[in-house]
Structure formats: C-alpha cells, structure tokens
Tab-separated table of C-alpha atoms in Angstrom:
chain	number	residue	atom	x	y	z
A	1	MET	CA	0.000	0.000	0.000
A	2	HIS	CA	1.194	3.453	-0.717
A	3	PRO	CA	1.659	5.636	2.304
A	4	SER	CA	-1.111	8.218	2.591
A	5	ILE	CA	-0.166	11.689	1.583
A	6	GLY	CA	-1.653	14.384	3.782
A	7	ALA	CA	-3.261	17.515	2.351
A	8	PRO	CA	-0.997	20.572	2.270
A	9	PRO	CA	-1.408	22.894	5.236
A	10	PRO	CA	-3.807	25.775	4.608
A	11	ILE	CA	-2.274	29.055	3.495
A	12	PRO	CA	-2.594	31.540	6.356
A	13	HIS	CA	-4.281	34.904	6.134
A	14	ALA	CA	-1.565	37.550	6.361
A	15	VAL	CA	-2.196	40.984	7.892
A	16	ALA	CA	0.195	43.919	8.346
A	17	ILE	CA	-0.151	46.549	11.058
A	18	VAL	CA	2.096	49.516	10.328
A	19	GLY	CA	2.765	51.367	13.557
A	20	ALA	CA	2.770	49.727	16.993
A	21	GLY	CA	1.880	52.656	19.203
A	22	PRO	CA	-1.280	52.531	21.328
A	23	LYS	CA	-3.669	52.586	18.326
A	24	GLY	CA	-1.805	49.800	16.549
A	25	PHE	CA	-1.694	47.846	19.797
A	26	TYR	CA	-5.457	48.234	20.331
A	27	ALA	CA	-6.117	47.130	16.758
A	28	LEU	CA	-3.911	44.058	17.228
A	29	GLU	CA	-5.662	43.145	20.475
A	30	ARG	CA	-9.127	43.438	18.891
A	31	LEU	CA	-8.085	41.463	15.804
A	32	ILE	CA	-6.774	38.605	17.953
A	33	ALA	CA	-9.888	38.705	20.143
A	34	GLU	CA	-12.149	38.473	17.076
A	35	PHE	CA	-10.134	35.561	15.674
A	36	HIS	CA	-10.304	33.795	19.043
A	37	ALA	CA	-14.075	34.284	19.237
A	38	GLN	CA	-14.724	33.307	15.602
A	39	PRO	CA	-11.809	31.240	14.258
A	40	LEU	CA	-11.265	31.211	10.512
A	41	GLY	CA	-10.675	28.159	8.406
A	42	ARG	CA	-7.021	29.156	8.049
A	43	PRO	CA	-4.310	30.380	10.422
A	44	LEU	CA	-3.780	34.094	10.945
A	45	GLU	CA	-0.304	35.545	10.412
A	46	ILE	CA	0.158	39.118	11.692
A	47	HIS	CA	3.180	41.279	10.854
A	48	VAL	CA	3.646	44.335	13.080
A	49	PHE	CA	6.019	47.080	11.942
A	50	ASN	CA	7.445	49.696	14.292
A	51	ARG	CA	10.345	52.124	14.037
A	52	SER	CA	11.550	51.282	17.562
A	53	ALA	CA	11.749	48.076	19.561
A	54	ASN	CA	9.222	49.483	22.050
A	55	PHE	CA	6.185	47.747	20.580
A	56	GLY	CA	3.039	49.135	22.146
A	57	ALA	CA	4.516	52.576	22.888
A	58	SER	CA	4.765	55.318	20.295
A	59	PRO	CA	7.439	58.052	20.479
A	60	ILE	CA	4.925	60.055	22.527
A	61	TYR	CA	5.118	57.340	25.196
A	62	ASP	CA	8.797	56.498	24.754
A	63	PRO	CA	9.788	54.590	27.943
A	64	ASP	CA	13.217	56.237	27.875
A	65	GLN	CA	12.025	59.856	27.835
A	66	PRO	CA	12.469	62.132	30.880
A	67	GLU	CA	10.209	61.549	33.864
A	68	TYR	CA	9.031	65.172	33.999
A	69	ILE	CA	7.078	64.775	30.742
A	70	LEU	CA	3.632	63.874	32.066
A	71	VAL	CA	0.511	62.294	30.595
A	72	ASN	CA	-2.498	64.543	30.006
A	73	LEU	CA	-5.043	62.195	31.557
A	74	SER	CA	-5.238	60.747	35.036
A	75	VAL	CA	-3.809	57.262	35.452
A	76	GLY	CA	-7.182	55.936	36.610
A	77	GLU	CA	-8.417	56.371	33.039
A	78	ILE	CA	-5.667	54.136	31.568
A	79	ASP	CA	-6.658	50.522	31.077
A	80	LEU	CA	-5.700	48.362	28.090
A	81	TRP	CA	-8.181	45.598	28.785
A	82	THR	CA	-11.633	47.166	29.028
A	83	ALA	CA	-13.055	45.760	25.772
A	84	GLU	CA	-15.562	42.980	26.424
A	85	ASP	CA	-17.184	42.137	23.082
A	86	PRO	CA	-15.428	39.893	22.367
A	87	PRO	CA	-13.307	39.612	25.525
A	88	PRO	CA	-9.493	39.701	25.282
A	89	ALA	CA	-8.162	36.370	24.039
A	90	ALA	CA	-5.625	36.196	26.882
A	91	GLY	CA	-8.114	37.273	29.526
A	92	ARG	CA	-8.255	40.615	31.254
A	93	GLY	CA	-4.894	42.105	32.137
A	94	PRO	CA	-4.204	44.721	34.826
A	95	SER	CA	-5.266	48.340	34.626
A	96	PHE	CA	-2.448	50.870	34.870
A	97	VAL	CA	-3.164	51.486	38.557
A	98	ASP	CA	-3.104	47.756	39.387
A	99	TRP	CA	0.017	47.228	37.271
A	100	TYR	CA	1.870	50.137	38.888
A	101	ASP	CA	0.977	49.132	42.452
A	102	ALA	CA	2.057	45.528	41.801
A	103	ALA	CA	5.270	46.458	39.963
A	104	PHE	CA	6.519	49.274	42.228
A	105	ARG	CA	4.719	48.715	45.549
A	106	PRO	CA	4.532	52.402	46.493
A	107	LYS	CA	4.069	53.318	50.152
A	108	LEU	CA	0.678	54.746	49.273
A	109	PRO	CA	-1.306	52.962	46.538
A	110	LEU	CA	-2.399	55.105	43.612
A	111	GLN	CA	-5.840	56.661	43.906
A	112	GLY	CA	-6.317	56.995	40.126
A	113	ASN	CA	-6.376	60.801	40.016
A	114	GLU	CA	-2.596	61.157	39.649
A	115	TYR	CA	-0.757	62.328	36.520
A	116	LEU	CA	2.427	60.294	36.108
A	117	SER	CA	5.138	60.344	33.477
A	118	ARG	CA	4.594	59.324	29.884
A	119	ALA	CA	7.649	57.109	30.199
A	120	MET	CA	5.889	55.120	32.931
A	121	VAL	CA	2.779	54.745	30.791
A	122	GLY	CA	5.059	53.655	27.947
A	123	ARG	CA	6.409	50.839	30.122
A	124	TYR	CA	2.857	49.726	30.854
A	125	LEU	CA	2.067	49.729	27.129
A	126	VAL	CA	5.176	47.711	26.262
A	127	GLU	CA	4.437	45.136	28.965
A	128	GLY	CA	0.833	44.947	27.784
A	129	PHE	CA	1.968	44.309	24.209
A	130	ASN	CA	4.310	41.547	25.415
A	131	ARG	CA	1.519	39.991	27.460
A	132	LEU	CA	-0.721	39.946	24.401
A	133	VAL	CA	1.899	38.302	22.177
A	134	ASP	CA	2.849	35.787	24.872
A	135	HIS	CA	-0.750	34.519	25.108
A	136	LEU	CA	-1.824	34.052	21.501
A	137	PRO	CA	-4.686	31.668	20.752
A	138	PRO	CA	-4.022	28.627	18.557
A	139	GLY	CA	-3.678	29.472	14.890
A	140	VAL	CA	-2.298	33.008	15.405
A	141	THR	CA	1.313	34.107	14.970
A	142	VAL	CA	2.700	37.623	15.426
A	143	SER	CA	5.992	38.714	13.845
A	144	ARG	CA	7.618	41.954	14.978
A	145	HIS	CA	9.611	44.014	12.488
A	146	VAL	CA	11.787	46.860	13.777
A	147	GLY	CA	12.242	49.351	10.977
A	148	GLU	CA	10.432	51.872	8.808
A	149	VAL	CA	7.869	50.966	6.180
A	150	VAL	CA	8.896	52.862	3.053
A	151	ASP	CA	6.407	51.478	0.520
A	152	LEU	CA	3.033	49.777	0.399
A	153	ARG	CA	1.705	48.800	-3.007
A	154	PRO	CA	-0.875	46.455	-4.551
A	155	ALA	CA	0.403	43.109	-5.746
A	156	GLY	CA	-2.513	41.423	-7.478
A	157	PRO	CA	-5.107	40.620	-4.811
A	158	HIS	CA	-2.456	41.210	-2.124
A	159	TYR	CA	-0.214	44.034	-0.876
A	160	GLN	CA	3.565	44.268	-0.812
A	161	VAL	CA	5.012	45.902	2.300
A	162	ASP	CA	8.610	47.166	1.994
A	163	CYS	CA	10.467	47.920	5.202
A	164	LEU	CA	13.978	49.179	5.925
A	165	ASN	CA	15.084	47.226	8.972
A	166	ALA	CA	17.389	48.399	11.757
A	167	ASN	CA	20.423	47.336	9.674
A	168	GLY	CA	19.290	49.357	6.661
A	169	GLN	CA	18.335	46.238	4.715
A	170	ARG	CA	15.106	46.177	2.716
A	171	GLU	CA	12.547	43.504	3.594
A	172	SER	CA	9.495	42.753	1.463
A	173	ILE	CA	6.471	40.949	2.874
A	174	ARG	CA	3.256	40.063	1.067
A	175	VAL	CA	-0.010	40.416	3.011
A	176	ASP	CA	-3.730	40.194	2.321
A	177	LYS	CA	-4.669	43.295	4.310
A	178	ALA	CA	-2.756	46.234	5.755
A	179	LEU	CA	-3.721	48.642	8.532
A	180	LEU	CA	-1.928	51.986	8.826
A	181	ALA	CA	-1.708	53.077	12.479
A	182	THR	CA	1.086	55.591	12.032
A	183	GLY	CA	-0.237	58.212	14.475
A	184	HIS	CA	1.768	61.441	14.405
A	185	SER	CA	3.100	61.175	10.886
A	186	ARG	CA	5.903	63.318	9.532
A	187	LEU	CA	3.826	65.543	7.290
A	188	LEU	CA	5.062	67.566	4.364
A	189	PRO	CA	5.570	71.182	5.479
A	190	ASP	CA	2.821	73.646	4.632
A	191	GLU	CA	3.483	77.078	3.157
A	192	ALA	CA	4.134	78.731	6.523
A	193	GLN	CA	6.516	75.983	7.642
A	194	GLU	CA	8.405	76.243	4.367
A	195	ARG	CA	8.904	79.959	5.065
A	196	TYR	CA	10.236	79.177	8.558
A	197	ARG	CA	12.547	76.498	7.150
A	198	ASP	CA	13.837	78.775	4.378
A	199	PHE	CA	14.472	81.572	6.879
A	200	ALA	CA	16.437	79.196	9.127
A	201	GLU	CA	18.532	78.004	6.179
A	202	ARG	CA	19.398	81.610	5.275
A	203	SER	CA	20.172	82.595	8.871
A	204	PRO	CA	23.241	80.944	10.458
A	205	GLN	CA	21.967	81.637	13.994
A	206	ALA	CA	18.461	80.218	13.403
A	207	THR	CA	17.150	76.663	13.648
A	208	PHE	CA	13.757	75.382	12.525
A	209	ILE	CA	12.373	72.414	14.475
A	210	PRO	CA	9.289	71.030	12.686
A	211	PHE	CA	8.289	68.423	15.306
A	212	VAL	CA	8.796	68.357	19.075
A	213	TYR	CA	9.019	64.599	19.708
A	214	PRO	CA	11.179	63.084	21.021
A	215	VAL	CA	11.544	66.206	23.143
A	216	ALA	CA	15.059	65.604	24.465
A	217	GLU	CA	16.419	65.215	20.940
A	218	SER	CA	14.522	68.087	19.308
A	219	MET	CA	14.874	70.611	22.137
A	220	GLY	CA	18.547	69.698	22.466
A	221	GLN	CA	19.134	71.789	19.341
A	222	ILE	CA	18.297	74.961	21.299
A	223	PRO	CA	21.369	76.495	22.958
A	224	PRO	CA	21.251	78.259	26.344
A	225	GLY	CA	20.394	81.929	26.028
A	226	ALA	CA	18.544	81.527	22.713
A	227	ARG	CA	15.317	83.293	21.797
A	228	VAL	CA	12.717	80.650	20.940
A	229	ALA	CA	9.420	81.165	19.109
A	230	MET	CA	6.927	78.306	19.530
A	231	LEU	CA	3.890	77.797	17.331
A	232	GLY	CA	1.072	76.323	19.403
A	233	LEU	CA	-0.022	76.761	23.013
A	234	GLY	CA	-1.370	73.316	23.793
A	235	LEU	CA	-0.034	70.193	25.447
A	236	THR	CA	2.892	69.823	23.055
A	237	PHE	CA	3.967	73.350	23.985
A	238	LEU	CA	4.029	72.329	27.650
A	239	ASP	CA	6.237	69.318	26.884
A	240	ALA	CA	8.664	71.498	24.936
A	241	VAL	CA	8.845	74.131	27.690
A	242	LEU	CA	9.385	71.499	30.392
A	243	GLU	CA	12.297	70.074	28.419
A	244	ILE	CA	14.098	73.439	28.162
A	245	THR	CA	13.383	74.409	31.798
A	246	GLU	CA	13.202	71.447	34.189
A	247	GLY	CA	15.106	69.393	31.642
A	248	ARG	CA	17.989	71.863	31.942
A	249	GLY	CA	18.174	71.800	35.721
A	250	GLY	CA	15.609	74.462	36.579
A	251	ARG	CA	13.041	73.722	39.246
A	252	PHE	CA	9.616	74.832	40.356
A	253	ALA	CA	9.033	75.443	44.070
A	254	ARG	CA	6.125	76.700	46.163
A	255	SER	CA	6.514	79.536	48.627
A	256	ALA	CA	4.879	79.634	52.059
A	257	ASP	CA	1.730	81.224	50.607
A	258	GLY	CA	1.398	78.460	48.002
A	259	ALA	CA	2.570	80.542	45.037
A	260	LEU	CA	4.612	78.637	42.463
A	261	ALA	CA	7.967	80.112	41.464
A	262	TYR	CA	10.559	78.967	38.942
A	263	HIS	CA	14.253	78.880	39.866
A	264	PRO	CA	16.400	78.847	36.698
A	265	SER	CA	19.606	76.906	36.256
A	266	GLY	CA	21.100	79.326	33.726
A	267	GLN	CA	20.949	76.777	30.903
A	268	GLU	CA	17.498	77.823	29.684
A	269	PRO	CA	16.706	79.927	26.622
A	270	GLN	CA	16.698	83.664	27.243
A	271	THR	CA	13.145	84.109	25.936
A	272	ILE	CA	10.236	81.886	24.877
A	273	LEU	CA	7.754	83.555	22.512
A	274	PRO	CA	4.632	81.391	22.077
A	275	PHE	CA	2.071	82.126	19.373
A	276	SER	CA	-1.005	80.378	18.001
A	277	ARG	CA	-4.103	80.926	15.881
A	278	SER	CA	-6.142	82.135	18.850
A	279	GLY	CA	-3.223	83.620	20.785
A	280	LEU	CA	-4.544	81.911	23.927
A	281	PRO	CA	-3.244	78.901	25.869
A	282	MET	CA	-5.377	75.835	26.519
A	283	ALA	CA	-7.847	76.104	29.375
A	284	PRO	CA	-7.053	73.822	32.340
A	285	LYS	CA	-9.235	70.809	33.103
A	286	ALA	CA	-11.851	70.930	35.837
A	287	ILE	CA	-10.529	69.785	39.198
A	288	ASP	CA	-13.336	67.218	39.548
A	289	LEU	CA	-13.150	65.896	35.988
A	290	ASP	CA	-11.841	62.504	37.108
A	291	GLU	CA	-14.545	62.144	39.746
A	292	SER	CA	-17.427	62.776	37.361
A	293	CYS	CA	-19.237	59.966	35.624
A	294	ALA	CA	-19.643	59.935	31.870
A	295	THR	CA	-22.045	62.660	30.766
A	296	THR	CA	-25.505	61.539	29.718
A	297	LEU	CA	-26.391	63.314	26.481
A	298	THR	CA	-30.008	64.326	25.902
A	299	PHE	CA	-30.043	66.000	22.477
A	300	PHE	CA	-26.822	64.980	20.724
A	301	THR	CA	-27.528	61.247	20.561
A	302	GLU	CA	-27.026	58.527	17.990
A	303	THR	CA	-30.823	58.365	17.598
A	304	ALA	CA	-30.977	62.106	16.862
A	305	LEU	CA	-28.175	61.825	14.309
A	306	ALA	CA	-29.848	58.848	12.646
A	307	ASP	CA	-33.094	60.859	12.393
A	308	LEU	CA	-31.188	63.736	10.782
A	309	SER	CA	-29.628	61.356	8.291
A	310	ARG	CA	-33.027	59.917	7.368
A	311	ARG	CA	-34.501	63.395	6.855
A	312	THR	CA	-31.677	64.223	4.452
A	313	GLY	CA	-32.213	60.984	2.543
A	314	GLY	CA	-28.933	59.557	3.790
A	315	GLY	CA	-26.931	62.388	2.273
A	316	GLN	CA	-24.007	64.190	3.877
A	317	LEU	CA	-24.730	66.456	6.837
A	318	ASP	CA	-23.426	69.964	7.404
A	319	PHE	CA	-21.878	70.240	10.862
A	320	GLU	CA	-22.813	73.861	11.563
A	321	ARG	CA	-26.305	73.690	10.057
A	322	ASP	CA	-27.396	70.231	11.220
A	323	LEU	CA	-25.297	69.198	14.221
A	324	TRP	CA	-24.055	72.311	15.999
A	325	PRO	CA	-27.591	73.375	17.119
A	326	LEU	CA	-27.844	70.038	18.971
A	327	VAL	CA	-24.474	70.680	20.617
A	328	GLU	CA	-25.624	74.146	21.729
A	329	ARG	CA	-28.812	72.705	23.244
A	330	GLU	CA	-26.707	70.169	25.109
A	331	MET	CA	-24.399	72.918	26.380
A	332	ASP	CA	-27.361	75.021	27.534
A	333	LEU	CA	-28.786	72.074	29.459
A	334	HIS	CA	-25.536	71.311	31.267
A	335	TYR	CA	-24.749	74.976	31.953
A	336	TYR	CA	-28.094	75.768	33.570
A	337	ARG	CA	-28.131	72.527	35.532
A	338	VAL	CA	-25.248	74.042	37.475
A	339	ALA	CA	-26.186	77.739	37.316
A	340	MET	CA	-29.849	77.432	38.400
A	341	ASP	CA	-31.257	77.183	41.885
A	342	ALA	CA	-32.871	73.933	42.999
A	343	GLU	CA	-36.444	74.899	42.053
A	344	ALA	CA	-35.552	76.033	38.519
A	345	ARG	CA	-33.276	73.015	38.070
A	346	ALA	CA	-36.166	70.672	38.880
A	347	ALA	CA	-38.288	72.392	36.218
A	348	LEU	CA	-35.407	72.079	33.758
A	349	GLU	CA	-35.011	68.354	34.390
A	350	ALA	CA	-38.765	67.842	33.942
A	351	CYS	CA	-38.425	69.011	30.313
A	352	GLY	CA	-36.537	65.882	29.283
A	353	ALA	CA	-35.653	66.116	25.585
A	354	ASP	CA	-38.273	68.807	24.848
A	355	ALA	CA	-35.999	71.614	23.646
A	356	GLN	CA	-38.784	74.224	23.430
A	357	ALA	CA	-39.907	73.526	26.984
A	358	MET	CA	-36.289	73.788	28.126
A	359	ASP	CA	-35.929	77.173	26.405
A	360	ARG	CA	-39.053	78.453	28.192
A	361	VAL	CA	-37.700	77.383	31.579
A	362	ILE	CA	-34.367	79.081	30.870
A	363	GLU	CA	-36.047	82.313	29.730
A	364	ARG	CA	-38.250	82.446	32.859
A	365	TYR	CA	-35.200	81.882	35.041
A	366	LEU	CA	-33.146	84.612	33.331
A	367	HIS	CA	-36.063	87.042	33.535
A	368	ALA	CA	-36.373	86.404	37.269
A	369	HIS	CA	-32.612	86.613	37.828
A	370	SER	CA	-31.464	89.641	35.856
A	371	SER	CA	-27.914	89.412	37.229
A	372	GLN	CA	-27.479	85.880	35.871
A	373	GLU	CA	-25.295	85.849	32.763
A	374	ARG	CA	-26.761	84.104	29.731
A	375	PHE	CA	-24.574	81.284	28.477
A	376	ALA	CA	-23.098	82.094	25.057
A	377	PRO	CA	-21.232	79.171	23.419
A	378	GLN	CA	-19.641	81.316	20.729
A	379	ARG	CA	-18.169	83.652	23.333
A	380	GLU	CA	-16.487	80.674	24.984
A	381	LEU	CA	-15.193	79.345	21.664
A	382	ASP	CA	-13.686	82.727	20.773
A	383	PRO	CA	-12.814	84.690	23.945
A	384	VAL	CA	-10.905	87.329	21.955
A	385	GLY	CA	-13.815	88.012	19.616
A	386	ASP	CA	-13.564	91.360	17.854
A	387	ARG	CA	-11.387	92.975	20.504
A	388	ARG	CA	-8.471	95.072	19.327
A	389	PHE	CA	-5.334	95.681	21.382
A	390	ALA	CA	-3.257	98.835	21.304
A	391	ASP	CA	0.017	96.999	21.939
A	392	GLY	CA	1.579	93.773	23.152
A	393	ALA	CA	1.370	94.797	26.802
A	394	GLN	CA	-2.400	95.238	26.544
A	395	PHE	CA	-2.775	91.822	24.920
A	396	ALA	CA	-0.502	90.228	27.554
A	397	SER	CA	-2.716	91.713	30.262
A	398	PHE	CA	-5.783	90.223	28.567
A	399	VAL	CA	-4.160	86.785	28.392
A	400	GLU	CA	-3.196	86.997	32.072
A	401	ARG	CA	-6.786	87.808	33.067
A	402	TYR	CA	-8.021	85.008	30.798
A	403	LEU	CA	-5.726	82.500	32.516
A	404	GLU	CA	-6.766	83.653	35.985
A	405	ARG	CA	-10.431	83.240	35.030
A	406	GLU	CA	-9.895	79.778	33.543
A	407	ILE	CA	-7.898	78.597	36.549
A	408	ASP	CA	-10.703	79.813	38.808
A	409	ARG	CA	-13.255	77.938	36.694
A	410	ALA	CA	-11.137	74.784	36.821
A	411	ARG	CA	-10.887	75.017	40.623
A	412	ARG	CA	-14.667	75.382	40.894
A	413	GLY	CA	-15.007	72.286	38.728
A	414	LEU	CA	-17.892	70.765	36.823
A	415	ALA	CA	-20.099	70.816	39.887
A	416	GLY	CA	-19.458	74.487	40.604
A	417	CYS	CA	-18.966	76.131	37.208
A	418	GLY	CA	-21.685	75.978	34.580
A	419	THR	CA	-19.285	76.917	31.790
A	420	LYS	CA	-16.964	73.998	32.614
A	421	ALA	CA	-19.952	71.652	32.754
A	422	ALA	CA	-21.194	72.909	29.379
A	423	LEU	CA	-17.873	72.617	27.580
A	424	ASN	CA	-17.128	69.232	29.128
A	425	ILE	CA	-19.874	67.595	27.062
A	426	TRP	CA	-17.468	67.665	24.107
A	427	TYR	CA	-15.819	64.494	25.439
A	428	ASP	CA	-19.081	62.606	24.922
A	429	VAL	CA	-20.260	64.517	21.844
A	430	ARG	CA	-17.028	63.534	20.134
A	431	GLY	CA	-17.785	59.852	20.732
A	432	VAL	CA	-21.248	60.105	19.178
A	433	LEU	CA	-19.906	62.210	16.324
A	434	GLY	CA	-17.618	59.344	15.351
A	435	SER	CA	-20.576	57.466	13.872
A	436	VAL	CA	-20.904	60.282	11.307
A	437	LEU	CA	-17.205	60.921	10.698
A	438	SER	CA	-16.308	57.271	10.132
A	439	PHE	CA	-18.078	57.009	6.797
A	440	GLY	CA	-17.781	60.455	5.205
A	441	GLY	CA	-21.048	61.642	6.705
A	442	LEU	CA	-20.160	65.356	6.672
A	443	THR	CA	-19.768	67.588	3.643
A	444	PRO	CA	-16.065	68.209	2.940
A	445	GLU	CA	-16.263	71.919	3.752
A	446	SER	CA	-18.107	71.387	7.034
A	447	GLN	CA	-15.657	68.662	8.072
A	448	ARG	CA	-12.834	71.115	7.394
A	449	ARG	CA	-14.577	73.679	9.630
A	450	LEU	CA	-15.028	71.050	12.316
A	451	MET	CA	-11.352	70.079	12.286
A	452	GLU	CA	-9.905	73.584	11.936
A	453	VAL	CA	-12.300	75.649	14.069
A	454	TYR	CA	-14.252	73.529	16.535
A	455	TYR	CA	-11.827	70.741	17.452
A	456	PRO	CA	-8.954	73.087	18.447
A	457	ARG	CA	-11.244	75.315	20.534
A	458	LEU	CA	-13.133	72.530	22.275
C-alpha cells in the first residue's frame, strides 16, 4: 500500500499593522480577540512594523524619555483591557493602577487621580503588548519588524510591504490586508513651515524644528540663552517648555503662601515667545473631571443623528447647520443645571428632551434673575472676539486675566462652574460624532470647519 499523503497545510491569512503605538496595539488586540471568538478556516499571520523596539509605545510614550514629561489624563483612566465584546483572548490584564501598584509597591497605593510620566505609561504599554503576544490563541502568529515601512503597493489581490530594517536592509512581505496606524506622521511642510525652514537656512543663527518629539532630541538643538518662538499653546507646547526648563536643571518650588515660582539653572533659553491661531493657551481641566461619571447626552444622541440622516435621505450632513444646534442645546442644558437654583433646576429636568420647553424654563429663570449671565457658546469658543489691542502689553494683560479666570473655573469644577460643565460635554459629543465621521457623513467643507475651528477650541 502506498503511504497516505496528507493535504498541504492551509495558506494563512496575512495581515500587516504599520505602527505599533497605542492605536496599533489596540487594533492588534481586537483582531486577535475576534479571531479567538470566531476562528477562521485558516491560520492568521500578523506582521507588526514599528520604528523602535518598544512595541506598544509610540514616540509620545517612549519609555526612555524624561520623567518630567507627564501624561495629560489621570492614570485611573488608563486601562488596556476594558473591551468585552469579544473579551481579550488572553483574559483581562491589569489596569495601569493595578500594574503600577504591583510592579513598584509604592508606600501609598495610587488613587487613580494622579498624573504620572509618559515614560511610565510607555512601560505599561510595552508590557501589555508583550503579554498579548505571549498569550496568543491557537492558529495566530505575530511577527515583529523593527524598521520603517517605506512602501506599500498592490500586488494582485495582495499588498507588498517594503520595510527598511534596523540594519538598513530592505525587507518585502506580502499580506492580504494592511492597517496603517502611524499616528503622528511626519507631514510635508505647509506654506508657513516652508517659510520658517527657508528663513532658518538663510540665517546661520536660526534653527527650525518642525516636530517636538522626542523632546530631548529636538529641544537639544536649542542652545542656552537663545530666543525661541513656539507655534502652538497646547499640550505639546508644555512638553517642549518642560524640556528646556526642568530638563535643563531648573526647578519649580512653592513659597509659604502656596505661590509657584521657577528657579532657573542658567541653561534655559533667554526668551520663549509662544504664538497660536487664537493667541490663547489651553484652558485647564476641571478639578473634579476625574470624579465625574460619563455625561448623559439628551439632544446629541445617535438616535438624533440617525433621524437627521433619514430626513436628508442619507446624504451628507453639514456640521454647523445640522449638528451644531444640537451641541448648543446640550451645552445650555448642562450649563443651567449648574447655574440654576434647585427649584428652577427641577423644572429644567422635567423638560426631558423637549428643547422648546427647556428654552421656556431658561427664559423664565433669566427674567427672574437679571444678574445671571446668559450662556453664550460662541463667546467661549472665541474669547478674543472682535477685541483690538493697542500693543503687546495690553494683549498680555488680557491673556493673564483670561488665565486667571480659567484657573478659577477649573478650581470650581464641573459641579461648581456651569461653563466647565457645558464645555465638558465635548468628550461625549465627540464619541457620538464618530458614527458620522467614520463614513464620510459630513460635507467636505463642514468637516474642514469642524477640524480647523471647533476641534482646536473645544
């Protein structure tokens, strides 16, 4: 008898994930969970490409960066294993708080409202990625490639991924599907950046730095005593300033009255000149943001958006015409919930999702309380408005007063400041809005307005 000849092994599905920062990591975890819950008829072969060996952590969360560069969310919000449908293939891993307490055994366990270093969060991400890869379900393999993907092109029904590895050698891998999770990409300079770059090339004493991260490397190009102009007044600005102050040996200390003072080391730049489209820094978060539960939206809901889509025959929506009025209603509701007295608040709550009834309650309240300021969303989005300033000193004074007001609002918190409560709904509005943005649901011009006007201000 002839020996039986077995059938050839099935050809695996091959998938590439380009970029292994947090988003690439989350995508990998969900892909493996789906495969585990609903196995395919063939094995699954996953190729993960990352420029560094820190798989799971992007340059923003580089585990080797300085400890004074902090995350912008409290550590109680960081948990890699919250997805439940389907559940993680390897079972639920530790939240950041549980991981940190187990790994470092601090004298006082974390409460969850702390803001620790990005490097520490990067270590958690890397360990989470390793945990995921060490507990793969049967039929799944994950290959890590350290290097930069330089080309991705169709190859018949497949894709060819070309990567320059750490040794400068070119690797080519064929896959069925490819996911780009490249995060903060190195974009081509726009017209303004080209002018800055050209000026720096013509000026021996000038340097143009197009991207802050990694901060130690980029800010290291700035010599002590330099004059530095920084475009942007958000969180990236704070990271850059920390690197050229604390990172150079300076320190912040509180006096007996609680005032914060900076003590320079002498290695800092002489001057930092920040500028931005609005000219204003980011407003600080409410002090009780981490204690608040997720906001319950009344007007800006998935049901409301689906109704809008049906009324337009499934066509594209205009953000300012169709969606922004719902956002304003939501802001009004949350503002007056805080600003009103108990009796008026009860009448407001009784309105439910009846916007006209809510407006009547608000008007009666404002008529009876003439000193109560009416909430104006546009004023909060554009605090400068049509003001004109005689000189830089006058504008600086305005910015100082603006900061003092915003710090006061943050200290009063969501429970004590109607404006903070109103603006805070953007966290939840943004989640609902994703159902429209994911499939080109906005007109191109209104999506541009959303990204360039509303997102930066909110």
